[in-house]
Amino acid sequence: MSDSIEPSTSSREDPDLAPSPNPNSIIHPRREPFEHGLLPIPKLILSDPIQTLIPLKQKLAPTGRVNSETLAESLQISIDHAQLVLNTLASVLHADADPIVKARPAEIDSVGADLRDLILFLYIQSYKRLLPRTHKDSASVADVWPSTSAFDGYLSALSPLQLVRSNSRRFMPSQSDEEAHQLSYLQKHMANILQLLAEPAEGEGEESLVLSMEGFEHLAFLIQFGEKGSEGIPLSQAAPFFANSDPDMPAVPVPAAQVHDWLLQNIASALEHLTERVSPRENGPANNSDQDVAMADACTSSIKSSASAKGPSFIEGISKASYVKQASEIKSSSVKVINCHDSAIYILAPLRYATIYGCSDATIILGAVGKVAVRVEHCERVHVITAARRVCIANCRECVFFLGVNQRPLIVGDNHKLQVAPYNTFYSQLEEHMAEAGIEATINRWDEPLALGAVDPHDSLSHPAGVSDAQAESATHVDPDQFIDFLIPNWFGGECAGSTKANPFPLPDAYVAAQQRKQKSWVEIKKLIKEAPLDDSRKREVSSALHVYFRDWLYATGNIRQLYCLQND
């Protein structure tokens, strides 16, 4: 198994291996593993993945599927980290029919992960994300973000306030930039990846590597054919050496070198296609059809979102406003909320994954996020309310998260003054959307945050010595006496009728007791005011004083945004 995969000279000119010019047959990287599947656990960042993973594959091959105990022992990591690996793999896996994807949260460990998928997942932990583009006025941007942390300048590529100054997604890597970066990574590492999936076969007196159709299908964890965001076509049907195979008869294994040549040709073709598509945009003025230019640049006041069947729906540049999207209006299974400030954003729909990036002083409600995750990054003073399988929080400050989550919240990077609380709202279709997303209301692990490293080894920044060993600051619990329910206005009336009449996630006893105390106090105060022997003038004074205190509380807590939404109902 020590043989490396060399290019096959015989297949270089084979017309059957040439990539198809059909746009529907262009190879794409799967975004999910690269965007949501990277874990900042030092022992998973392998300096020589092949040296580590081939012996691991050989050791675990008899097991077929790997549970957390076996994984923890093999990689010398904690059980908590091993369980996190399995949960994360399940959330980004390509095969919805795999037992680990279909398993309930409590069953994931006992079901275990397919060894080949696990090996690929561990391999890509060496991937480095693409850095944001440099701002043309970096000096003026640098003076915006206050240096309250010893790690500032090393951990956060962009702060929320830097995003305000740059005023667009123009300085973030575009979808095309990220896709090209991921394809280049796969191009460089494909020989190693195939070596991990291939099996030895005796031929002509020396050992060679061959790839079965089943092994080849596991590449669908990293790549797909067809339009991005669509179901695409089965990977084996896109390959000339496995296409039209008889399902009742096992396909003949193919030399790994032949598969390698075919994949490299397809990746080169895809990179060329990306270059042709991006070059005119970079060399000429921006235009309204450019999906990689922030909509805020084009017309912040009139255009607030963009969507494409090829990728996620973008909601960006919302400022001092309320913004609502329901399920019928979301054309994609994923959403990215970017650079929104002092606003209330309602995404009342079932989603596969969601990203909140660079927002500040906002309340963001996500309906039900199922298969992959919610990722909240570089946000400041944001309230996030979501029902989700899992959530990851990175490089955020003074944010509060009201969570209904089936897995432990993951906290990574340079975070400060984060708070977590149980889920606190509902809308009429919530339980229907949760069922579609596979979220169980009986399991809520909001109060078990798992803090990993303060430095993300997957970014491309350099870090000072010693910083990489620091642990991320975890989150505290919202005091039960400060916990309040959030009311979602009924904008659509009977248009979106559903069966949900209350918060489906049971509240912990301490929060129920606090709500009962507040309700009792409110009844008593109301009774006292009503029965107080005051003349009309004094009643007006009391009413005015209560109004002032209530207004101050609304502004101090940020709940004024909710009042604006109710006024617009």
CSV table of N, CA, C and O in Angstrom, one decimal, residues 17 82 129 136 173 211 241 246 282 297 318 336 356 366 403 417 433 455 458 473 493 504:
chain,number,residue,atom,x,y,z
A,17,LEU,N,-11.3,9.9,-21.9
A,17,LEU,CA,-11.1,10.4,-20.6
A,17,LEU,C,-11.1,12.0,-20.6
A,17,LEU,O,-11.0,12.6,-19.6
A,82,ALA,N,-13.6,13.1,19.9
A,82,ALA,CA,-13.9,12.0,19.0
A,82,ALA,C,-15.4,12.1,18.6
A,82,ALA,O,-15.8,11.9,17.5
A,129,ARG,N,-8.0,27.8,4.7
A,129,ARG,CA,-9.0,28.6,4.0
A,129,ARG,C,-8.3,29.8,3.3
A,129,ARG,O,-7.2,30.2,3.6
A,136,LYS,N,-8.0,48.3,0.1
A,136,LYS,CA,-7.1,49.3,-0.5
A,136,LYS,C,-6.7,50.3,0.4
A,136,LYS,O,-5.6,51.0,0.3
A,173,PRO,N,-13.5,36.7,0.1
A,173,PRO,CA,-13.4,35.8,-1.1
A,173,PRO,C,-14.7,35.5,-1.7
A,173,PRO,O,-15.7,35.3,-1.0
A,211,LEU,N,-9.0,1.0,-8.0
A,211,LEU,CA,-10.1,1.6,-7.3
A,211,LEU,C,-11.4,0.9,-7.7
A,211,LEU,O,-11.7,0.9,-8.9
A,241,PHE,N,-15.3,5.1,-16.9
A,241,PHE,CA,-14.9,3.7,-16.6
A,241,PHE,C,-15.9,3.0,-15.7
A,241,PHE,O,-15.8,1.8,-15.5
A,246,ASP,N,-23.6,-2.6,-14.9
A,246,ASP,CA,-24.7,-3.4,-14.5
A,246,ASP,C,-24.8,-3.5,-13.0
A,246,ASP,O,-23.9,-3.9,-12.3
A,282,GLU,N,-13.1,40.8,-13.3
A,282,GLU,CA,-12.1,41.5,-12.6
A,282,GLU,C,-11.4,42.5,-13.4
A,282,GLU,O,-10.8,43.5,-12.9
A,297,ASP,N,-23.3,47.3,-2.6
A,297,ASP,CA,-22.6,48.2,-3.5
A,297,ASP,C,-23.5,48.7,-4.6
A,297,ASP,O,-23.4,49.9,-5.0
A,318,ILE,N,-28.4,44.7,5.1
A,318,ILE,CA,-29.6,45.3,5.8
A,318,ILE,C,-29.2,46.2,6.9
A,318,ILE,O,-28.4,45.8,7.8
A,336,LYS,N,-26.8,32.7,3.6
A,336,LYS,CA,-25.7,33.5,4.2
A,336,LYS,C,-26.2,34.9,4.5
A,336,LYS,O,-26.6,35.6,3.6
A,356,ILE,N,-23.9,33.2,9.4
A,356,ILE,CA,-24.1,34.6,9.7
A,356,ILE,C,-22.7,35.2,9.9
A,356,ILE,O,-21.9,34.7,10.7
A,366,LEU,N,-33.4,32.3,12.8
A,366,LEU,CA,-33.4,31.2,11.7
A,366,LEU,C,-34.4,30.1,12.1
A,366,LEU,O,-34.3,29.6,13.2
A,403,LEU,N,-30.9,29.0,21.9
A,403,LEU,CA,-30.7,27.8,21.1
A,403,LEU,C,-31.6,26.7,21.5
A,403,LEU,O,-31.9,26.4,22.6
A,417,LYS,N,-17.3,37.6,26.0
A,417,LYS,CA,-18.6,37.9,26.6
A,417,LYS,C,-19.8,37.3,25.8
A,417,LYS,O,-20.7,38.0,25.5
A,433,HIS,N,-41.2,22.6,10.1
A,433,HIS,CA,-39.9,22.8,9.6
A,433,HIS,C,-38.8,22.0,10.4
A,433,HIS,O,-37.9,21.5,9.8
A,455,VAL,N,-7.1,29.8,18.4
A,455,VAL,CA,-6.6,30.0,17.0
A,455,VAL,C,-7.1,28.9,16.1
A,455,VAL,O,-7.2,27.7,16.4
A,458,HIS,N,-6.9,26.4,10.5
A,458,HIS,CA,-7.3,26.3,9.0
A,458,HIS,C,-7.2,27.7,8.3
A,458,HIS,O,-7.4,27.7,7.1
A,473,GLU,N,-12.5,31.4,24.7
A,473,GLU,CA,-13.3,31.7,25.8
A,473,GLU,C,-14.7,31.1,25.6
A,473,GLU,O,-15.3,31.3,24.6
A,493,GLY,N,-50.7,36.0,8.5
A,493,GLY,CA,-52.0,35.6,8.9
A,493,GLY,C,-52.2,34.1,8.5
A,493,GLY,O,-51.4,33.2,8.8
A,504,PRO,N,-41.7,24.7,21.2
A,504,PRO,CA,-41.6,23.3,21.3
A,504,PRO,C,-40.5,22.7,22.2
A,504,PRO,O,-40.6,21.5,22.6
